[in-house]
CSV table of C-alpha atoms in Angstrom, one decimal:
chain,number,residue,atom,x,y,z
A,1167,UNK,CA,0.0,0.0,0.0
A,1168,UNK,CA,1.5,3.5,-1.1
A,1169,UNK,CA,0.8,6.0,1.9
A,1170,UNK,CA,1.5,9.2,2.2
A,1171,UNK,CA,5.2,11.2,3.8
A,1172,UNK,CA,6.2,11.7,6.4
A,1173,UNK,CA,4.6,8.6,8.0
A,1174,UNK,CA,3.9,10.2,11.0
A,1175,UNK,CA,1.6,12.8,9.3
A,1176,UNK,CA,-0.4,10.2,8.4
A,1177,UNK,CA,-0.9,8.2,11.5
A,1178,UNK,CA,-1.0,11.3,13.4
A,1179,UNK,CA,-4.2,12.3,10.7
A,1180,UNK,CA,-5.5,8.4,11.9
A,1181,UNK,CA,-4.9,8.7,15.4
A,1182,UNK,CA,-5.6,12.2,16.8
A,1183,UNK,CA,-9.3,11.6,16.6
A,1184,UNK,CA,-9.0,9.0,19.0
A,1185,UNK,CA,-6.9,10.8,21.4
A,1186,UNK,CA,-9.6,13.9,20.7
A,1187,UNK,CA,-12.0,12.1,22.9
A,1188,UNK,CA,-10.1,13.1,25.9
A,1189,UNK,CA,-11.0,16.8,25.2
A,1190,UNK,CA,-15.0,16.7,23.4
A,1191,UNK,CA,-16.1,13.7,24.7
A,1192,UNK,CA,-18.8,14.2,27.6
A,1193,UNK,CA,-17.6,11.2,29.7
A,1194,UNK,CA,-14.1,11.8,30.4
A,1195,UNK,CA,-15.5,15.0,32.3
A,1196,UNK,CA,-18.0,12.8,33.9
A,1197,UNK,CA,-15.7,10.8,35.1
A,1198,UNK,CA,-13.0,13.3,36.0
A,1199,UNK,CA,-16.3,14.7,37.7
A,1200,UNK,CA,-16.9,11.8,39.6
A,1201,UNK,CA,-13.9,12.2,41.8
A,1202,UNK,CA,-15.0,16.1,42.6
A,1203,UNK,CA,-13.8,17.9,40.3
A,1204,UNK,CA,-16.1,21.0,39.6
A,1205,UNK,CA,-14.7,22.3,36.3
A,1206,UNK,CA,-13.2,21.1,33.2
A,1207,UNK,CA,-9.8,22.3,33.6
A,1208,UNK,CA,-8.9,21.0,36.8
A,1209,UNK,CA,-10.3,17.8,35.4
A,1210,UNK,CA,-7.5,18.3,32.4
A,1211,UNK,CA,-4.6,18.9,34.7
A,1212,UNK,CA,-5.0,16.1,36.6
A,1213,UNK,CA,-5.8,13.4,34.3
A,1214,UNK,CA,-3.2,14.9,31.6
A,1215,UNK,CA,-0.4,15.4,34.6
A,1216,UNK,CA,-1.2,12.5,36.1
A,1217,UNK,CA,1.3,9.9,34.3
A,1218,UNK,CA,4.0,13.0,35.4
A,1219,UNK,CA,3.2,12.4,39.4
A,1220,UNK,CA,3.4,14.6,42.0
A,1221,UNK,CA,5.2,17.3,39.7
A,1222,UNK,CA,5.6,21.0,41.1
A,1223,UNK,CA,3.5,23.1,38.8
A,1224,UNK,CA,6.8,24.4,37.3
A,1225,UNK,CA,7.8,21.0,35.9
A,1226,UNK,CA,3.9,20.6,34.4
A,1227,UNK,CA,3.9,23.8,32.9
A,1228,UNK,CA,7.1,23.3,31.9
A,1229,UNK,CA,6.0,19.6,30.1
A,1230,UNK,CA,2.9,21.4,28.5
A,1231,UNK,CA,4.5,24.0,27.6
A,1232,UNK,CA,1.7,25.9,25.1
A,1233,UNK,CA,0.2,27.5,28.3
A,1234,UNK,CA,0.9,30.9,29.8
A,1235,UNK,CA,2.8,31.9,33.1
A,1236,UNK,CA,0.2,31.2,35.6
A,1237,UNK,CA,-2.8,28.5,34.4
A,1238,UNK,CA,-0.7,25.6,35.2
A,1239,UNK,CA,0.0,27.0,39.2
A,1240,UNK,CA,-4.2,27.6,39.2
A,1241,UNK,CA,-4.5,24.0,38.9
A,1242,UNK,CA,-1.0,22.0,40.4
A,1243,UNK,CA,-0.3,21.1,43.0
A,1244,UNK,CA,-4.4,21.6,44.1
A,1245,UNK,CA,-5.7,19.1,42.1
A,1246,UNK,CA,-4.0,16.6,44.8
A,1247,UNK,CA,-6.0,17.4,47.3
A,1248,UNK,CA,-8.5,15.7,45.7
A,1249,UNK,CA,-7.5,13.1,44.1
A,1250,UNK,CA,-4.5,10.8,43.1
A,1251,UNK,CA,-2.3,10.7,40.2
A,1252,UNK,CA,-3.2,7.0,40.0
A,1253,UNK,CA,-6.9,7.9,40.6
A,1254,UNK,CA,-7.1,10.1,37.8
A,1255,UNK,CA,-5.2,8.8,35.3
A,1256,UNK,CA,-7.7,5.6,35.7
A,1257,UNK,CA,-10.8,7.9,35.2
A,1258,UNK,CA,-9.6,9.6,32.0
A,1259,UNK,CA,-9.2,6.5,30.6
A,1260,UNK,CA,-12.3,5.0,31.8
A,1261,UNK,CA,-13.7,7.9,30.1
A,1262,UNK,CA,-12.3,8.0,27.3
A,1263,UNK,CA,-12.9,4.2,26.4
A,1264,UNK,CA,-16.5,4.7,27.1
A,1265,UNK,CA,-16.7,7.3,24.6
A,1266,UNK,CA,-14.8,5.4,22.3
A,1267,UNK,CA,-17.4,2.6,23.0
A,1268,UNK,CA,-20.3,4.4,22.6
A,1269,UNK,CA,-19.0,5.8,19.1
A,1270,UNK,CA,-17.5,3.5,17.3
A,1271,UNK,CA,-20.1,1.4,18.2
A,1272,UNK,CA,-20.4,-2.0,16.2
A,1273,UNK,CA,-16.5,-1.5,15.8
A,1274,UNK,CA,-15.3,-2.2,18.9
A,1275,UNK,CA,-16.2,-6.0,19.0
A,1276,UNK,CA,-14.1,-6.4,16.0
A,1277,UNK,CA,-10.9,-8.3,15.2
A,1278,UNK,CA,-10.1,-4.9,13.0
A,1279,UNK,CA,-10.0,-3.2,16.1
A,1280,UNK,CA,-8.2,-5.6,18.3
A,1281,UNK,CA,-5.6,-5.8,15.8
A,1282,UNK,CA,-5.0,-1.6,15.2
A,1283,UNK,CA,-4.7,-1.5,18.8
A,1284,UNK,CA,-2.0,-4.1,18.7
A,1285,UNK,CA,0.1,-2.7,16.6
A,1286,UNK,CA,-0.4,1.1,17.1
A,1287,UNK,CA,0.6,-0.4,21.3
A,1288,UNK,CA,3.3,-2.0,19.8
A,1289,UNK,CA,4.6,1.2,17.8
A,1290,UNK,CA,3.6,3.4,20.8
A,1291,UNK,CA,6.2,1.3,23.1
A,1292,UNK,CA,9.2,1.5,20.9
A,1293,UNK,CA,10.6,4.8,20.4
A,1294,UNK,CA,13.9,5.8,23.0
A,1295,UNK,CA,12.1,8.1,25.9
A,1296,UNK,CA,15.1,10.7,26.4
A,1297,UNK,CA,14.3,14.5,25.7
A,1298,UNK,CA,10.2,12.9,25.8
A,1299,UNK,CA,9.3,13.7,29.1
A,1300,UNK,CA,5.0,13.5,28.7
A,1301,UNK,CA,5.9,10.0,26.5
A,1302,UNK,CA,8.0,8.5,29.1
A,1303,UNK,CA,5.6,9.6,32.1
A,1304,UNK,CA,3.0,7.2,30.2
A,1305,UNK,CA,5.8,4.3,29.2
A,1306,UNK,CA,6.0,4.2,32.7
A,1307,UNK,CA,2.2,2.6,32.9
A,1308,UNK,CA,0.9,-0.6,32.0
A,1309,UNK,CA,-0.7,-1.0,28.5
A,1310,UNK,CA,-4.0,-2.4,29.1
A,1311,UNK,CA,-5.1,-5.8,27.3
A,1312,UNK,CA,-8.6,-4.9,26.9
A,1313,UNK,CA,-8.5,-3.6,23.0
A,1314,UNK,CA,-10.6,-0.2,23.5
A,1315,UNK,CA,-8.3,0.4,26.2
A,1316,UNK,CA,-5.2,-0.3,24.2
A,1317,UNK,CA,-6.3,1.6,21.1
A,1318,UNK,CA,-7.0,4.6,23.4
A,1319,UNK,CA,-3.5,4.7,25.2
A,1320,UNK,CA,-1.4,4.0,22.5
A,1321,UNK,CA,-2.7,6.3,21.0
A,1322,UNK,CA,-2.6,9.0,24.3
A,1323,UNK,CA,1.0,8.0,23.8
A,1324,UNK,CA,2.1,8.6,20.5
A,1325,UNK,CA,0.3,12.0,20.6
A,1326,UNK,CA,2.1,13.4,23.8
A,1327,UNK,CA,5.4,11.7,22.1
A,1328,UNK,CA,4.6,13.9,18.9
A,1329,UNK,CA,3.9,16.9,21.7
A,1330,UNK,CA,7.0,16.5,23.1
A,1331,UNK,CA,8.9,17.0,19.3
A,1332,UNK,CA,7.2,19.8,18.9
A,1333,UNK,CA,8.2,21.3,22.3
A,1334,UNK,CA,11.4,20.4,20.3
A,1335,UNK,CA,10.4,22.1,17.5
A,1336,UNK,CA,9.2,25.6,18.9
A,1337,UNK,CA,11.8,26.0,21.1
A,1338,UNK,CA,14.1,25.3,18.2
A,1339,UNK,CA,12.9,28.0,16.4
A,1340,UNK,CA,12.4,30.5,19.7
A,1341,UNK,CA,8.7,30.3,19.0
A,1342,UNK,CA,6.5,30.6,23.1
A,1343,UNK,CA,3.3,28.6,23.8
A,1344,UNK,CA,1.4,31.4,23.2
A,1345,UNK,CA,3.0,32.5,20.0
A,1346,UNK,CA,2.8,28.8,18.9
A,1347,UNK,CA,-1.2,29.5,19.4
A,1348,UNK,CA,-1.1,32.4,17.8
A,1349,UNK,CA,0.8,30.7,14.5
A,1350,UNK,CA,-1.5,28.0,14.9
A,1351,UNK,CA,-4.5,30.0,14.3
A,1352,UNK,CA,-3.9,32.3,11.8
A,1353,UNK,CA,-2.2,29.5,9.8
A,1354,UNK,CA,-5.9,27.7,10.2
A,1355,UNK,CA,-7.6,30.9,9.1
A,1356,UNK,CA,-8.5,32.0,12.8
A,1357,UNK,CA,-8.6,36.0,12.6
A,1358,UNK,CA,-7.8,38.2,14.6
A,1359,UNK,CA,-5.6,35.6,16.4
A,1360,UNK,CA,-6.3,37.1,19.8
A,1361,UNK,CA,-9.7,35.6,19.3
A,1362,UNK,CA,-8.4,31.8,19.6
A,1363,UNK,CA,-9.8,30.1,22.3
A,1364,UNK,CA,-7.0,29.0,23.6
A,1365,UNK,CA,-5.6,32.6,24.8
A,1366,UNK,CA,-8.5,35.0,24.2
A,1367,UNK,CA,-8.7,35.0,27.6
A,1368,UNK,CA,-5.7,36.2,28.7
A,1369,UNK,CA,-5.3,40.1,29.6
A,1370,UNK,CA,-5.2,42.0,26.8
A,1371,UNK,CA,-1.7,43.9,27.5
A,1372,UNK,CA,-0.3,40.0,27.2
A,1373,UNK,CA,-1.8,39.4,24.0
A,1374,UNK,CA,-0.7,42.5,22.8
A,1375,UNK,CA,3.3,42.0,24.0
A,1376,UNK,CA,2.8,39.0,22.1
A,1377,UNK,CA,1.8,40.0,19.0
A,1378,UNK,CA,3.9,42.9,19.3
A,1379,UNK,CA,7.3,40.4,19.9
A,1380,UNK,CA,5.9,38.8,16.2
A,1381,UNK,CA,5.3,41.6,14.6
A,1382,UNK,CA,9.2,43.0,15.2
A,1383,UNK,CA,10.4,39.2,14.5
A,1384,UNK,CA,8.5,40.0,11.1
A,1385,UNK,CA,6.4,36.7,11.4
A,1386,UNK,CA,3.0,38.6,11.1
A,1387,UNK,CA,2.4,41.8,9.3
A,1388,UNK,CA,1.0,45.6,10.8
A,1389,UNK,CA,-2.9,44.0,10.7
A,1390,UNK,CA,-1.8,40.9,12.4
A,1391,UNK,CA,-1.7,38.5,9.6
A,1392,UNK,CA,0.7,35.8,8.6
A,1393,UNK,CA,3.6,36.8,6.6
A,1394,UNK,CA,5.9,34.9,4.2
A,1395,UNK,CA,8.3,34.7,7.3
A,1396,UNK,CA,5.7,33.6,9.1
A,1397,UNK,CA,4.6,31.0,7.2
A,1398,UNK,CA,7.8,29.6,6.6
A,1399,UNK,CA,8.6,29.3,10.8
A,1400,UNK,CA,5.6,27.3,10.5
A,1401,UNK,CA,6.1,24.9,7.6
A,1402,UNK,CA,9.5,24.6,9.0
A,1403,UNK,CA,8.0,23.5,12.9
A,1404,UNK,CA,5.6,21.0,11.5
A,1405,UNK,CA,8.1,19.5,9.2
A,1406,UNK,CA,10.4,19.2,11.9
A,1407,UNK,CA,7.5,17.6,14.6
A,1408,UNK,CA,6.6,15.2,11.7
A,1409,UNK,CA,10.4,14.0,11.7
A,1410,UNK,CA,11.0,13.8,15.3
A,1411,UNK,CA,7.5,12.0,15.4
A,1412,UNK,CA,8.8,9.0,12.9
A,1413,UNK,CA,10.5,7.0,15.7
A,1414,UNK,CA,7.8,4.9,17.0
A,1415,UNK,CA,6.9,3.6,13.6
A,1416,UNK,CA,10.0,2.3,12.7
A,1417,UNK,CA,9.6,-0.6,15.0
A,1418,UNK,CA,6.8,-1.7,12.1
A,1419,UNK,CA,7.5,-3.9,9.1
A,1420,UNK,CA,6.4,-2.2,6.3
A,1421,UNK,CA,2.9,-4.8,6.2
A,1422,UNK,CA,2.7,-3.8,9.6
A,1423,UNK,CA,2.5,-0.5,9.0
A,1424,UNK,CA,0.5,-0.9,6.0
A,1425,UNK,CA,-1.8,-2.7,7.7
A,1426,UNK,CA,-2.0,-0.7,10.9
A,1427,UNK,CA,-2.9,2.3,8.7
A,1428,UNK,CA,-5.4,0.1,6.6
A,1429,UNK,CA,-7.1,-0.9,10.0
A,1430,UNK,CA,-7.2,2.7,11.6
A,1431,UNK,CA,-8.9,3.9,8.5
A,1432,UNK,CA,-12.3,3.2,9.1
A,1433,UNK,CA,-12.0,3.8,13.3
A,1434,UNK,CA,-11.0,7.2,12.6
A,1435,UNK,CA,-13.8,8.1,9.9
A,1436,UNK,CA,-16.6,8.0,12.5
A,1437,UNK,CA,-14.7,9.6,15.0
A,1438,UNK,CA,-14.0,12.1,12.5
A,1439,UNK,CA,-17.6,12.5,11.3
A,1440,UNK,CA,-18.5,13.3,14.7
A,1441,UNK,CA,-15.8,15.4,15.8
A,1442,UNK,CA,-14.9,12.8,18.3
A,1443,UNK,CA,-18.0,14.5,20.7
């Protein structure tokens, strides 16, 4: 089967639907819920950090990385007070798997399923760990047998492993979390970029700094827009997270990985259609 370069674009466009759940999905929040947390993102910290331990917010934040000076302290260390790493890494996956389940629906009985999650688990466990600290925080947990489960955390794996390249990436190019947002969305057509709702919260004299700092680095024009330069810094950060995100994948035989993209076809085209909700 002829697939597309970089590999890792392509799984990543297979697999990132499944991983997705974690975010739209109604029942990881109920579950995160069900151990008293009160709002989405303390739910997120915990269940996200969790595989990290009992970090210092400084480490987390540092891990994330794409969030500014401040949200990551709002939520770490006080998330332990009510809960457990252990605790809440098992209820974002519970979550998760049930919506998974309740999706993909006459899917998840089937030996196409059982077998993507055996060799996406068997990709997500071979790549080297140094420099990956989210990816090794999760190599450091079982991989369930049950195949939902499986398919869900190799698949939570492989993404934070492509998060922690592209950590790599930004800071290669001297790009911040919240100028990586800001790239992000006007490269997707978001405008103005302050309007993104992953920072339109933030005080306006920070988003201003910020576009400020781009606008004097010449990566977005006097009305905020992408420019050539601009462009460029981004095609040249994704390139570089679909390279450093090739790793896992070359534990596959070629079949293997033929077949492992063959089989992840038709999960992720509900999961798509739906927008993983």
């Amino acid at each position: 089967m002829k697939h597309p370069q970089p590999v890792a674009r392509r799984l990543f466009d297979l697999t990132e639907p499944i991983s997705l759940v974690n975010f739209f999905s109604d029942e990881p929040n109920e579950a995160m819920a069900e151990l008293g947390f009160g709002n989405y993102w303390d739910g997120y910290f915990a269940g996200r950090a969790a595989p990290l331990g009992r970090a210092p917010a400084e480490v987390v934040h540092a891990a994330f990385y794409s969030f500014a000076d401040g949200e990551v302290a709002r939520h770490i260390p006080k998330v332990w007070e009510t809960t457990t790493p252990e605790a809440a890494h098992a209820a974002r996956e519970r979550g998760c798997v049930a919506a998974l389940r309740r999706i993909l629906a006459d899917l998840v009985e089937t030996p196409g399923l059982a077998r993507a999650a055996e060799l996406l688990a068997k990709a997500s466990i071979s790549a080297p760990i140094e420099g990956r600290v989210m990816y090794a925080g999760l190599r450091s947990l079982p991989v369930p047998e049950q195949p939902v489960a499986r398919l869900w955390h190799a698949a939570n794996m492989l993404r934070e492993h492509r998060g922690d390249g592209h950590t790599v990436a930004l800071v290669s190019e001297q790009v911040g979390g919240t100028e990586a947002h800001v790239l992000s969305a006007l490269a997707a057509g978001i405008y103005p970029a302050e309007s993104f709702g992953r920072i339109h919260h933030l005080p306006k004299a920070r988003l201003v700094e910020v576009m400020d700092g781009l606008r004097d680095r010449g990566l977005v024009d006097v009305s905020g827009r992408l420019t050539d330069a601009g462009r460029a810094t981004k095609d040249r950060i994704e390139s570089l997270t679909d390279a450093l995100a090739e790793a896992p994948y070359e534990a596959l035989e070629p079949r293997e990985l033929d077949e492992l993209i063959a089989r992840l076809e038709p999960i992720a085209e509900p999961l798509d259609a739906v927008g993983s909700r």
